[in-house]
Coordinates of C-alpha atoms and ligand atoms in Angstrom, one line a residue:
V239 CA 39.6 15.5 19.7
D240 CA 43.1 14.5 18.3
P241 CA 42.4 11.9 15.4
A242 CA 45.7 10.2 16.4
L243 CA 43.9 8.8 19.4
V244 CA 40.7 7.8 17.5
R245 CA 40.0 4.4 15.8
N246 CA 37.1 3.3 13.8
F247 CA 36.4 0.0 12.9
S248 CA 33.7 -2.8 12.6
I249 CA 33.2 -6.3 13.2
V250 CA 32.7 -8.4 10.4
A251 CA 31.6 -12.1 10.6
H252 CA 29.3 -15.1 9.3
I253 CA 26.2 -15.4 11.2
D254 CA 26.7 -17.0 14.6
H255 CA 30.4 -16.7 14.8
G256 CA 29.9 -14.3 17.8
K257 CA 29.9 -11.0 16.6
S258 CA 27.3 -9.4 19.1
T259 CA 28.9 -11.3 21.9
L260 CA 32.4 -9.8 21.1
A261 CA 30.8 -6.4 20.8
D262 CA 29.3 -6.8 24.4
R263 CA 32.5 -8.2 25.8
L264 CA 34.4 -5.1 24.4
L265 CA 31.9 -2.6 25.9
E266 CA 32.4 -4.6 29.2
V267 CA 36.1 -4.7 29.0
T268 CA 36.5 -0.7 28.3
G269 CA 34.0 -0.2 31.0
T270 CA 31.6 1.4 28.7
I271 CA 29.0 -0.7 30.4
S272 CA 29.5 -2.5 33.8
K273 CA 28.7 -6.2 34.3
R274 CA 25.7 -5.3 35.9
E275 CA 24.4 -2.7 33.7
M276 CA 25.2 -5.3 30.9
K277 CA 22.0 -7.4 31.8
D278 CA 20.1 -4.2 32.7
Q279 CA 21.0 -2.7 29.4
V280 CA 19.8 -5.5 27.3
L281 CA 16.5 -5.6 29.0
D282 CA 16.1 -2.0 28.9
D283 CA 16.6 -1.9 25.3
M284 CA 14.1 -4.7 24.5
D285 CA 11.4 -2.8 26.5
L286 CA 12.2 0.2 24.4
E287 CA 12.1 -1.7 21.3
R288 CA 8.7 -2.9 22.1
Q289 CA 7.4 0.2 23.4
R290 CA 8.7 2.6 20.7
G291 CA 9.5 0.4 17.9
I292 CA 13.0 1.5 17.7
T293 CA 16.0 -0.7 16.4
I294 CA 17.7 -2.5 19.5
K295 CA 21.2 -2.3 18.5
S296 CA 23.4 1.0 18.8
R297 CA 24.9 1.2 15.3
A298 CA 28.0 3.2 16.5
V299 CA 29.2 3.0 20.0
S300 CA 32.0 4.9 21.3
M301 CA 34.4 3.5 23.9
K302 CA 37.3 4.8 25.8
Y303 CA 40.5 2.7 26.5
Q304 CA 43.7 3.4 28.1
H305 CA 46.6 1.9 26.2
N306 CA 50.4 2.5 26.6
G307 CA 49.6 5.4 28.8
K308 CA 47.1 7.1 26.4
E309 CA 43.4 7.2 26.1
Y310 CA 41.9 6.5 23.0
E311 CA 38.3 6.7 21.7
L312 CA 37.3 3.5 19.9
N313 CA 34.2 3.7 17.7
L314 CA 32.6 0.4 16.9
I315 CA 30.4 0.4 13.9
D316 CA 27.9 -2.2 13.3
T317 CA 27.4 -3.6 10.0
P318 CA 24.5 -6.0 8.8
G319 CA 26.0 -9.4 7.9
H320 CA 23.9 -10.5 5.4
V321 CA 24.1 -9.8 1.7
D322 CA 20.8 -8.3 1.3
F323 CA 22.1 -5.4 3.1
Q324 CA 25.2 -5.2 1.1
Y325 CA 24.5 -1.8 0.4
E326 CA 24.3 -0.7 3.9
V327 CA 27.5 -2.7 4.7
S328 CA 29.4 -0.8 2.2
R329 CA 28.3 2.6 3.8
S330 CA 29.2 1.3 7.0
L331 CA 32.6 0.0 6.0
S332 CA 33.7 3.4 4.4
C333 CA 33.3 4.8 7.8
C334 CA 36.0 2.7 9.2
E335 CA 40.0 2.5 8.7
G336 CA 39.8 -1.1 9.7
A337 CA 37.7 -4.2 10.5
V338 CA 38.0 -7.1 13.0
L339 CA 37.3 -10.3 11.0
L340 CA 35.9 -12.9 13.4
V341 CA 36.0 -16.4 12.6
D342 CA 34.5 -19.3 14.5
A343 CA 37.3 -21.7 16.0
F344 CA 35.2 -24.7 15.4
Q345 CA 32.9 -23.7 12.2
G346 CA 36.0 -22.1 10.4
V347 CA 35.6 -20.0 7.3
E348 CA 32.1 -19.8 5.9
A349 CA 30.6 -18.2 2.8
Q350 CA 29.7 -14.9 4.7
T351 CA 33.3 -14.8 6.2
V352 CA 34.7 -14.7 2.7
A353 CA 32.1 -12.2 1.4
N354 CA 32.6 -9.8 4.3
A355 CA 36.4 -10.0 4.2
Y356 CA 36.6 -9.2 0.5
N357 CA 34.3 -6.4 1.0
A358 CA 36.5 -5.0 3.8
I359 CA 39.5 -5.5 1.5
E360 CA 37.8 -3.5 -1.1
H361 CA 37.4 -0.7 1.1
D362 CA 41.0 -0.7 2.0
L363 CA 40.3 -1.5 5.6
E364 CA 43.3 -2.8 7.7
I365 CA 41.9 -6.4 8.6
V366 CA 42.5 -7.7 12.4
P367 CA 41.9 -11.5 11.9
V368 CA 40.6 -12.9 15.2
M369 CA 39.5 -16.6 15.9
N370 CA 36.7 -16.6 18.2
K371 CA 35.5 -19.3 20.8
I372 CA 38.7 -21.1 21.4
D373 CA 37.4 -22.2 24.6
L374 CA 35.4 -24.7 22.8
V375 CA 36.7 -28.3 23.4
H376 CA 36.5 -29.1 19.8
A377 CA 38.0 -26.0 18.4
R378 CA 40.4 -26.8 15.6
P379 CA 42.6 -23.5 15.5
E380 CA 45.4 -24.7 13.3
E381 CA 43.0 -25.9 10.4
V382 CA 40.9 -22.7 10.8
K383 CA 44.1 -20.6 10.5
Q384 CA 45.0 -22.6 7.3
E385 CA 41.6 -21.8 6.0
M386 CA 41.9 -18.0 6.5
E387 CA 45.3 -18.2 5.0
Q388 CA 44.3 -20.3 2.0
T389 CA 41.0 -18.3 1.1
L390 CA 41.9 -14.9 2.3
G391 CA 45.9 -14.5 2.2
I392 CA 46.1 -13.9 5.9
N393 CA 49.2 -14.7 7.7
P394 CA 48.5 -17.2 10.3
D395 CA 50.9 -15.6 12.5
E396 CA 48.8 -12.5 12.8
V397 CA 45.7 -14.4 13.7
L398 CA 44.5 -13.6 17.3
G399 CA 42.4 -16.2 19.5
C400 CA 39.7 -15.0 22.0
S401 CA 36.9 -16.1 23.7
A402 CA 34.1 -13.5 23.4
K403 CA 32.0 -15.5 25.9
S404 CA 34.4 -15.7 28.6
G405 CA 36.4 -12.5 28.0
L406 CA 39.6 -14.5 27.6
K407 CA 42.0 -12.3 25.4
C408 CA 39.6 -9.9 24.6
D409 CA 41.8 -7.2 25.8
E410 CA 44.4 -8.3 23.2
V411 CA 41.7 -7.8 20.5
L412 CA 41.4 -4.0 21.7
A413 CA 45.3 -3.5 21.7
A414 CA 45.3 -4.9 18.1
V415 CA 42.7 -2.7 17.2
I416 CA 44.9 0.4 18.2
D417 CA 48.3 -1.0 17.3
R418 CA 47.2 -2.2 13.6
I419 CA 44.3 0.1 12.4
P420 CA 45.7 3.5 11.4
P421 CA 44.0 6.6 12.9
P422 CA 41.5 8.5 10.6
R423 CA 42.7 11.3 8.4
G424 CA 40.8 14.5 7.8
D425 CA 41.1 18.2 8.8
A426 CA 39.0 19.6 11.5
N427 CA 39.4 23.0 10.1
A428 CA 38.2 22.1 6.5
P429 CA 34.4 22.7 5.3
L430 CA 32.2 20.0 6.9
Q431 CA 32.1 16.8 5.2
A432 CA 30.2 14.0 7.1
M433 CA 28.8 10.8 5.6
V434 CA 25.5 9.4 6.7
F435 CA 25.7 5.9 7.3
D436 CA 22.7 4.7 9.1
S437 CA 19.4 6.1 10.5
V438 CA 17.0 5.0 13.0
Y439 CA 13.5 6.3 13.6
D440 CA 12.5 7.5 17.2
E441 CA 8.8 8.2 17.6
Y442 CA 9.6 11.5 19.9
R443 CA 12.6 12.7 18.0
G444 CA 12.2 11.7 14.5
A445 CA 14.9 10.5 12.2
I446 CA 18.3 10.1 14.3
I447 CA 21.1 10.1 11.9
Y448 CA 24.5 8.4 12.2
V449 CA 27.4 10.1 10.8
R450 CA 31.2 9.9 10.2
L451 CA 32.8 13.1 9.8
M452 CA 35.5 13.1 7.2
N453 CA 36.3 16.8 7.5
G454 CA 35.4 19.8 9.4
T455 CA 33.5 20.4 12.5
V456 CA 29.9 20.2 13.5
R457 CA 28.4 21.9 16.3
K458 CA 24.8 22.0 18.0
G459 CA 22.6 24.9 16.6
Q460 CA 24.4 24.9 13.2
R461 CA 22.3 24.7 10.1
I462 CA 23.7 22.0 7.9
Q463 CA 22.4 20.7 4.5
F464 CA 22.3 17.2 2.8
L465 CA 24.0 17.5 -0.4
Q466 CA 22.2 14.7 -2.3
A467 CA 18.7 15.3 -1.1
G468 CA 19.3 19.3 -1.0
T469 CA 17.3 19.7 2.1
V470 CA 18.7 22.0 4.9
H471 CA 18.2 21.4 8.9
E472 CA 19.1 22.7 12.0
V473 CA 21.2 20.4 14.2
V474 CA 19.0 20.2 17.6
E475 CA 21.4 17.9 19.2
I476 CA 24.7 16.2 18.5
G477 CA 26.4 13.3 20.5
Q478 CA 27.9 9.9 20.7
L479 CA 26.5 6.6 21.8
A480 CA 28.3 5.2 24.8
P481 CA 25.9 3.3 24.3
K482 CA 23.2 5.5 25.4
R483 CA 22.8 8.9 23.6
T484 CA 25.6 11.2 25.1
Q485 CA 25.3 14.9 24.0
R486 CA 28.5 16.7 23.1
D487 CA 29.1 20.2 22.0
L488 CA 30.9 19.3 18.7
L489 CA 32.1 16.4 16.7
S490 CA 35.2 16.9 14.4
A491 CA 37.1 15.2 11.6
G492 CA 37.7 11.5 12.2
Q493 CA 34.9 11.1 14.7
V494 CA 31.5 9.1 14.6
G495 CA 28.3 9.9 16.3
Y496 CA 24.7 11.0 16.0
M497 CA 22.6 14.1 14.9
V498 CA 18.9 14.8 15.6
C499 CA 17.7 17.5 13.2
N500 CA 13.8 17.4 13.7
I501 CA 13.4 15.1 10.4
K502 CA 10.0 13.6 10.6
S503 CA 10.3 10.2 8.6
L504 CA 13.4 8.1 7.5
G505 CA 12.1 8.6 3.9
Q506 CA 13.8 12.2 4.0
V507 CA 17.3 10.6 5.0
H508 CA 19.4 8.8 2.5
V509 CA 22.0 6.6 3.6
G510 CA 25.2 7.4 1.9
D511 CA 24.4 11.1 1.4
T512 CA 27.0 13.7 2.5
V513 CA 26.2 16.5 5.3
T514 CA 28.0 19.8 4.9
V515 CA 27.1 23.4 6.1
A516 CA 24.3 25.1 4.9
T517 CA 26.1 28.5 4.2
G518 CA 29.7 29.3 3.6
E519 CA 32.3 27.1 2.1
Q520 CA 30.6 23.7 1.2
A521 CA 32.3 20.4 0.7
K522 CA 32.2 18.1 -2.1
P523 CA 29.8 15.2 -2.2
L524 CA 31.4 11.8 -1.1
P525 CA 31.3 9.0 -3.7
G526 CA 28.8 6.1 -3.9
Y527 CA 25.3 7.4 -3.3
A528 CA 23.0 5.2 -5.0
E529 CA 19.2 4.0 -4.3
P530 CA 18.9 0.7 -2.6
N531 CA 18.1 -1.9 -5.3
R532 CA 14.8 -3.9 -4.6
M533 CA 15.7 -7.5 -6.0
V534 CA 12.7 -9.6 -4.8
F535 CA 9.1 -9.0 -5.1
C536 CA 5.8 -10.8 -3.6
G537 CA 2.1 -10.0 -3.0
L538 CA 0.9 -9.7 0.6
Y539 CA -2.7 -10.1 1.2
P540 CA -4.4 -10.2 4.4
S541 CA -6.3 -13.5 4.7
D542 CA -9.4 -11.6 6.0
G543 CA -10.3 -9.0 3.5
Q544 CA -11.6 -6.7 6.0
E545 CA -7.9 -6.2 7.3
F546 CA -6.9 -4.3 4.2
E547 CA -6.7 -0.8 5.9
Q548 CA -4.9 -2.5 8.9
L549 CA -2.6 -3.9 6.7
R550 CA -1.9 -0.7 4.7
E551 CA -1.2 1.1 8.0
A552 CA 1.4 -1.6 9.2
L553 CA 3.1 -1.4 6.0
S554 CA 3.4 2.5 6.2
K555 CA 4.6 2.2 9.7
L556 CA 7.3 -0.4 8.7
Q557 CA 8.5 1.8 5.6
V558 CA 9.2 4.8 8.3
N559 CA 11.7 2.5 9.8
D560 CA 13.0 0.8 6.7
P561 CA 12.9 2.8 3.6
S562 CA 14.6 0.2 1.5
F563 CA 11.3 -1.6 1.6
E564 CA 8.4 -0.5 -1.0
F565 CA 4.9 -1.5 -1.6
E566 CA 2.0 -0.4 -3.7
P567 CA -1.5 -1.6 -3.5
E568 CA -2.5 -4.4 -6.1
T569 CA -5.7 -6.4 -6.7
S570 CA -6.1 -9.8 -7.5
D571 CA -9.3 -11.7 -8.6
A572 CA -8.3 -14.5 -6.3
L573 CA -6.9 -13.0 -3.2
G574 CA -8.7 -9.5 -3.3
F575 CA -7.0 -6.3 -2.3
G576 CA -3.5 -6.5 -1.1
F577 CA 0.0 -5.0 -1.8
R578 CA 2.9 -5.6 -4.1
C579 CA 6.2 -5.5 -2.0
G580 CA 9.6 -5.1 -2.8
F581 CA 12.5 -6.2 -1.1
L582 CA 16.6 -6.1 -1.0
G583 CA 16.4 -9.9 -1.0
L584 CA 15.0 -13.0 0.5
L585 CA 16.2 -12.5 4.1
H586 CA 14.9 -9.0 4.1
M587 CA 11.4 -10.3 2.7
E588 CA 11.2 -12.8 5.7
I589 CA 12.2 -10.3 8.2
V590 CA 9.5 -7.9 6.9
Q591 CA 6.8 -10.6 7.0
Q592 CA 7.9 -11.5 10.6
R593 CA 7.6 -7.9 11.8
L594 CA 4.2 -7.4 10.3
E595 CA 2.8 -10.8 11.6
Q596 CA 4.4 -10.0 15.2
E597 CA 3.9 -6.1 15.4
A598 CA 0.6 -5.8 13.7
D599 CA -0.8 -9.2 14.4
I600 CA -2.3 -9.5 10.6
D601 CA -2.5 -13.1 9.0
L602 CA -1.1 -12.9 5.8
V603 CA -1.1 -14.7 2.2
Q604 CA 2.0 -14.4 0.5
T605 CA 2.3 -15.1 -3.3
A606 CA 5.4 -16.8 -4.5
P607 CA 8.3 -14.5 -4.7
N608 CA 9.6 -13.5 -7.9
V609 CA 12.4 -11.3 -9.1
T610 CA 12.6 -8.2 -11.4
Y611 CA 12.5 -9.0 -14.9
R612 CA 13.5 -6.6 -18.0
I613 CA 11.5 -7.1 -21.1
Q614 CA 11.8 -5.6 -24.5
T615 CA 8.6 -5.7 -26.3
K616 CA 8.1 -6.1 -30.1
D617 CA 7.8 -2.3 -30.4
G618 CA 11.3 -1.8 -29.0
N619 CA 10.3 -0.5 -25.6
W620 CA 12.1 -1.8 -22.6
E621 CA 10.1 -2.1 -19.3
E622 CA 10.9 -3.7 -15.7
V623 CA 8.3 -6.2 -14.6
H624 CA 7.7 -7.0 -10.8
T625 CA 4.7 -9.2 -11.3
P626 CA 4.2 -12.2 -13.5
T627 CA 0.7 -11.3 -14.6
R628 CA 2.1 -8.0 -16.0
V629 CA 4.6 -9.9 -18.2
P630 CA 3.1 -9.2 -21.9
D631 CA 2.1 -12.3 -23.9
V632 CA 4.6 -14.5 -25.5
G633 CA 3.9 -13.2 -28.9
D634 CA 4.6 -9.6 -28.0
I635 CA 8.0 -10.1 -26.1
E636 CA 11.3 -9.6 -28.1
E637 CA 13.6 -10.2 -25.4
F638 CA 13.4 -11.3 -21.8
Q639 CA 16.1 -10.9 -19.1
Q640 CA 16.5 -11.8 -15.4
P641 CA 18.9 -10.9 -12.8
I642 CA 22.0 -13.4 -12.6
V643 CA 23.9 -13.6 -9.5
R644 CA 27.5 -15.1 -8.5
V645 CA 27.0 -17.7 -5.6
S646 CA 29.4 -19.0 -3.1
F647 CA 28.9 -22.1 -1.2
V648 CA 31.1 -23.3 1.5
M649 CA 30.9 -26.8 2.7
P650 CA 32.6 -30.0 4.0
S651 CA 34.2 -31.8 1.0
E652 CA 31.9 -34.9 1.0
Y653 CA 29.0 -32.7 -0.1
V654 CA 30.7 -31.2 -3.2
G655 CA 28.9 -33.7 -5.5
G656 CA 25.5 -32.9 -4.2
V657 CA 25.9 -29.2 -4.3
M658 CA 27.3 -29.4 -7.9
K659 CA 24.2 -31.5 -8.9
L660 CA 21.9 -29.1 -7.3
C661 CA 23.6 -26.2 -9.2
A662 CA 23.6 -28.1 -12.5
D663 CA 19.7 -29.0 -11.9
R664 CA 19.1 -25.3 -11.7
R665 CA 21.2 -24.5 -14.8
G666 CA 24.0 -22.9 -12.9
V667 CA 27.4 -22.0 -14.6
F668 CA 30.3 -23.3 -12.9
V669 CA 32.8 -20.7 -12.1
R670 CA 35.4 -22.2 -9.8
Q671 CA 36.1 -24.7 -7.1
E672 CA 38.7 -24.0 -4.1
Y673 CA 39.9 -26.1 -1.2
L674 CA 40.0 -24.1 1.8
S675 CA 41.4 -27.0 3.8
P676 CA 41.8 -30.6 3.2
T677 CA 38.4 -31.1 4.4
R678 CA 36.3 -27.9 3.3
V679 CA 35.5 -26.6 0.0
M680 CA 34.4 -23.4 -1.6
L681 CA 32.0 -23.7 -4.8
V682 CA 31.3 -20.8 -7.0
Y683 CA 28.4 -20.7 -9.5
D684 CA 26.6 -18.1 -11.5
L685 CA 22.9 -18.7 -11.2
A686 CA 19.5 -17.0 -12.1
L687 CA 18.4 -15.1 -9.0
A688 CA 15.0 -16.5 -9.6
E689 CA 16.5 -20.1 -9.0
V690 CA 18.2 -19.1 -5.9
V691 CA 14.9 -17.3 -4.5
Y692 CA 12.7 -20.5 -5.4
D693 CA 14.3 -22.7 -2.9
M694 CA 18.1 -23.0 -2.9
H695 CA 18.9 -22.3 0.8
D696 CA 16.6 -25.0 1.7
K697 CA 17.9 -27.3 -0.7
L698 CA 21.6 -26.6 0.2
K699 CA 20.9 -27.2 3.7
S700 CA 19.2 -30.5 3.1
T701 CA 21.9 -31.5 0.7
T702 CA 24.8 -30.7 3.2
R703 CA 22.8 -31.6 6.4
G704 CA 22.9 -28.2 7.7
Y705 CA 26.6 -27.7 7.2
G706 CA 26.6 -25.8 3.9
T707 CA 26.4 -21.8 3.7
M708 CA 25.9 -19.7 0.9
D709 CA 26.2 -16.1 0.0
Y710 CA 25.2 -14.2 -3.4
E711 CA 26.1 -11.1 -5.2
L712 CA 24.4 -9.5 -8.2
R713 CA 26.2 -9.7 -11.5
G714 CA 23.7 -8.2 -13.8
Y715 CA 20.8 -9.2 -16.3
E716 CA 20.8 -11.9 -19.2
T717 CA 18.5 -12.9 -21.7
G718 CA 16.8 -16.1 -20.6
D719 CA 14.5 -18.5 -22.0
L720 CA 11.7 -17.4 -19.9
V721 CA 7.8 -17.7 -20.2
R722 CA 5.0 -16.6 -18.4
L723 CA 3.0 -19.9 -17.1
D724 CA -1.0 -19.2 -16.6
I725 CA -3.0 -21.3 -14.7
L726 CA -6.8 -21.5 -16.0
V727 CA -9.7 -22.7 -14.0
K728 CA -12.8 -23.5 -16.1
N729 CA -11.1 -21.4 -19.0
E730 CA -10.4 -18.4 -16.7
R731 CA -6.9 -17.3 -16.0
V732 CA -6.2 -17.3 -12.2
D733 CA -4.0 -14.1 -11.7
A734 CA -2.5 -15.0 -8.4
L735 CA -1.2 -18.1 -9.9
S736 CA 0.8 -17.1 -12.9
I737 CA 4.5 -17.5 -12.6
V738 CA 7.5 -16.9 -14.7
C739 CA 9.8 -19.7 -15.1
D740 CA 12.2 -21.2 -17.5
K741 CA 10.5 -22.6 -20.6
R742 CA 12.3 -26.0 -19.8
D743 CA 10.7 -26.1 -16.4
A744 CA 7.2 -25.1 -17.5
D745 CA 5.7 -28.4 -18.1
N746 CA 6.9 -29.6 -14.7
R747 CA 5.9 -26.8 -12.9
G748 CA 2.3 -26.5 -14.6
R749 CA 1.5 -30.0 -14.0
A750 CA 2.5 -29.9 -10.5
V751 CA 0.4 -26.9 -9.6
I752 CA -2.6 -28.5 -11.5
K753 CA -2.4 -31.6 -9.5
K754 CA -2.4 -29.8 -6.2
L755 CA -5.2 -27.9 -7.1
K756 CA -7.2 -30.9 -8.3
K757 CA -6.6 -32.1 -4.8
E758 CA -7.8 -29.0 -3.0
I759 CA -10.7 -27.7 -5.1
P760 CA -14.1 -29.6 -4.0
R761 CA -16.3 -31.1 -6.8
H762 CA -19.0 -29.0 -8.1
M763 CA -22.4 -29.6 -9.9
F764 CA -20.5 -29.5 -13.1
E765 CA -17.2 -30.4 -14.5
V766 CA -14.3 -28.1 -13.6
A767 CA -11.2 -28.1 -16.2
L768 CA -8.0 -27.0 -14.9
Q769 CA -5.3 -26.0 -17.4
A770 CA -1.7 -24.9 -17.4
A771 CA -1.0 -22.7 -20.5
I772 CA 1.8 -20.5 -22.1
G773 CA -0.1 -17.9 -24.0
T774 CA -2.7 -20.2 -25.9
R775 CA -0.8 -23.5 -25.8
I776 CA -2.2 -25.6 -23.2
I777 CA 0.7 -27.6 -21.8
A778 CA -1.3 -29.6 -18.9
R779 CA -4.6 -30.4 -18.1
E780 CA -6.9 -32.1 -15.3
T781 CA -10.5 -32.3 -14.9
I782 CA -12.5 -32.4 -11.7
S783 CA -15.5 -34.4 -12.4
A784 CA -19.0 -33.4 -11.5
M785 CA -20.7 -34.1 -8.3
S786 CA -23.4 -36.9 -8.7
K787 CA -25.7 -36.2 -5.6
N788 CA -26.5 -33.5 -3.3
V789 CA -24.4 -33.8 0.0
T790 CA -28.0 -33.8 1.8
A791 CA -28.9 -36.8 -0.1
K792 CA -27.5 -39.2 2.5
C793 CA -29.5 -37.5 5.2
Y794 CA -32.7 -38.9 3.7
G795 CA -34.8 -40.3 6.5
G796 CA -32.4 -38.6 9.0
D797 CA -33.9 -35.8 11.2
I798 CA -33.9 -32.1 10.3
S799 CA -31.7 -30.8 12.5
R800 CA -28.8 -33.0 11.4
K801 CA -29.7 -31.6 7.8
R802 CA -29.5 -28.1 9.1
K803 CA -26.1 -28.6 10.5
L804 CA -24.7 -29.9 7.3
W805 CA -26.1 -26.8 5.4
E806 CA -24.5 -24.5 8.3
K807 CA -21.3 -26.4 7.7
Q808 CA -21.4 -25.8 4.0
K809 CA -22.1 -22.2 4.5
E810 CA -19.1 -21.7 6.9
G811 CA -16.9 -23.3 4.3
K812 CA -18.4 -21.1 1.5
K813 CA -17.1 -18.2 3.3
R814 CA -13.5 -19.1 2.9
M815 CA -14.0 -19.7 -0.8
K816 CA -13.2 -17.4 -3.6
S817 CA -15.1 -17.8 -6.8
I818 CA -13.4 -17.6 -10.0
G819 CA -16.2 -17.4 -12.6
S820 CA -18.8 -20.0 -11.3
V821 CA -15.9 -22.0 -9.5
D822 CA -15.4 -21.8 -5.7
I823 CA -11.7 -22.3 -4.9
P824 CA -11.0 -22.4 -1.2
Q825 CA -8.3 -20.3 0.0
K826 CA -6.4 -23.3 1.3
A827 CA -5.8 -24.3 -2.4
F828 CA -4.2 -21.1 -3.2
L829 CA -1.9 -21.7 -0.3
A830 CA -1.1 -25.1 -1.4
V831 CA -0.3 -23.9 -4.9
L832 CA 1.9 -21.1 -3.5
E833 CA 3.9 -23.5 -1.3
T834 CA 5.0 -25.2 -4.3
G835 CA 6.7 -22.0 -5.5
Ligands
GTP273 P1 24.7 -11.2 15.4 O1 24.5 -11.9 14.0 O2 25.1 -10.0 15.7 O3 23.4 -11.5 16.2 O4 26.0 -12.2 16.2 P2 26.3 -13.4 15.8 O5 25.4 -14.3 15.2 O6 27.7 -13.1 15.2 O7 26.6 -14.4 17.2 P3 26.2 -14.1 18.6 O8 27.1 -13.1 19.3 O9 24.9 -14.2 18.8 O10 26.9 -15.6 19.2 C1 26.1 -16.7 18.4 C2 26.3 -17.9 19.6 O11 27.8 -18.2 19.7 C3 25.9 -17.6 20.9 O12 25.0 -18.7 21.4 C4 26.8 -17.1 21.8 O13 26.8 -17.4 23.0 C5 27.8 -18.1 21.3 N1 29.4 -17.6 21.3 C6 29.8 -16.3 21.2 N2 31.2 -16.3 21.5 C7 31.5 -17.6 22.0 C8 32.8 -18.1 22.7 O14 33.8 -17.3 22.6 N3 32.7 -19.1 23.0 C9 31.6 -19.8 23.1 N4 32.0 -21.4 23.7 N5 30.5 -19.6 22.4 C10 30.2 -18.3 22.0

C-alpha cells in the first residue's frame, strides 16, 4: 500500500459528545457497513460479547474512501475517553497522525475535551475540529466555536459542523481527514518496527494484538519478537478490521491491523511494546514503554464467605482481559477472606466491579477506596502502602506522602463560587481560572488524590446541578499531614474500618464512623465501648449500654411457639453477624460505615 493514500486518525471527545455515533456514521458513509448491516452488526457484537467475553468495540477499523479520484485507506483508531486510561490513550494517539476533535454544539467545551485535545497536541497530531449535533434546535455554534478558540487556540474558520446522528455533512469530515491530516511516514523496506497499541482476548485464538507499523513489512508465517518482553512468536494470521477481522497477506509501514500469534493470555502482551523480526536486522524499540500505574485500591469481599473461590476465579478471568487491574488475597478479621485490588483510577474500579457483579453474579462488599501512600519509617526505609491497616504506627513514621493530582473543572460561571468552596474545603491549591466564554469557566486546582477519590465527583455534580465536569492528571507525591485512624470495638481494633486521612479531618471522620456504628450494633448483655483512635490517643468515644432483659422476657405468658419463632429469628440474625472479640457486629454495620467513606 502506498502510504500517501493512508490516513491514521482517532476521534477524541468528552463523553456523550457523540464519538461512537460519528464512528458508526463514518463506517456507513464509507460503505464499510451498510445501513442494514449496521443494526445486525451491533446485535451480532453484543451476542459475541455475551458468549465469548470479548470487547464489543473494534479498536482499529479500516475504511476505504474515494476522494478526488483516488481511493484512500482510512484507519480509525479508538481511544478510551477517560483519564484513568491515559496511558492507553497515549499509546493509541502515537499511532495516528491526526485526530478529529469532536465537541457537542450544545454542551460546548468540557473538562475532557480540553484534556484530550492537549493530549493530541502533545503527540504532534493534526487536529480536525468538528462540532457535532448541529441538528439540535438549541445548538449554540457561535459560542462553542468561541470556547474552542479561547481554550485551545483553534481558528473558528476551521471548525466543521456535522450531525453524526443524521449523517449531515459527515462526508465533509472524511474529506477534511484526508486533506488536513498528513499521510504516515515510514519505510516499508526498513527493518520491521511496529507499535502494540492494544490487545483483546479471544477464547479461541488467544490474545489478538493491534499494531501500527512504523517501518518495515510483516507477513503471515513470519517469526517476530516483542522487544521489551523478549518473547518470540510466529504470526499465525494478520489482517485488518473492516470492521470484522479480514485477513491480509501482509501489512506495511504506515498501516494499522491485527496479529494473531498463539499467545495464551493478555498478561504476556504489553501495550506499548515494539514488534520486530526474530532474526536478521532488528529495529530499535519505540519510546514510551511503561507499566500501567495503579492509583486506587480497595478490598473486595464476597458477602457470603462461601463464594471466595468463585470470586478468585472471576477475578482471574477478568485479569486475562484487563491486565491493568491487579489483585491479591487478603484477610480481614471483620470481613473474612477477600482480595485487595488495584485500579488505574475510580472509573476503572467501577467498571471492574460492575463486570464482576454482572458476569460472575457475586454479591460484593467493597471497603472504602484508598490511594497508594509512600511512607518513610524511622529507620530510613521507604515503602509503598496500599492498605490502611499496613500503615505503621504514628511513632514509627518519619515521612508520609500521598499522590497529588491537577484537576480541571469546567462549569457555567454561576457555579464558580460553589466549586471553589468545594476545593477549599478539601485543601485544594488554586492554580488558575479561565473564562471559556462569557458564561463558562474552567477552574484548575491541585488536590490530594485521596480527596478526589473520596467524593469529589458526586459533590461536583450536586454543586453544579449536574453541569460541571472534571478531569485529573497525576502530578506526583507530596508530604501530607496524614494519620491512620483506627476504630476499636471493646478495645479491639477492627481492621476493615481503619482509614488514612488528613490529621485535621480525623476528629470529624472518627466521630461520624462511631455514631454510625452505634446505630447499627445491637445491644449486648454487657456494655460495648466504641472508640476512634490515632495510635494510642483516643479521639472519639461512644458507649452502647447493656441490654437489661432477655428478648424472650416479653413473651412470658405467651405460648411456646411464639417464643420459638423469636429464637429462630435471633439465630438467623446471628448468621449475618461477624464477631469481634465477644461483640457481634452485623454486616450491615460495616456497610453503613464504609458508605461514609
Ligand atoms: P462513547 O463514549 O464512545 O460511548 O460515545 P459518546 O459518549 O461520545 O457518545 P455517543 O455516540 O454514545 O452519543 C451520545 C448521545 O448523543 C447519544 O444519545 C446519541 O444518539 C446522541 N448523538 C450523537 N450524535 C448526535 C447528533 O449529531 N445529533 C443529535 N441530536 N444527537 C446525537
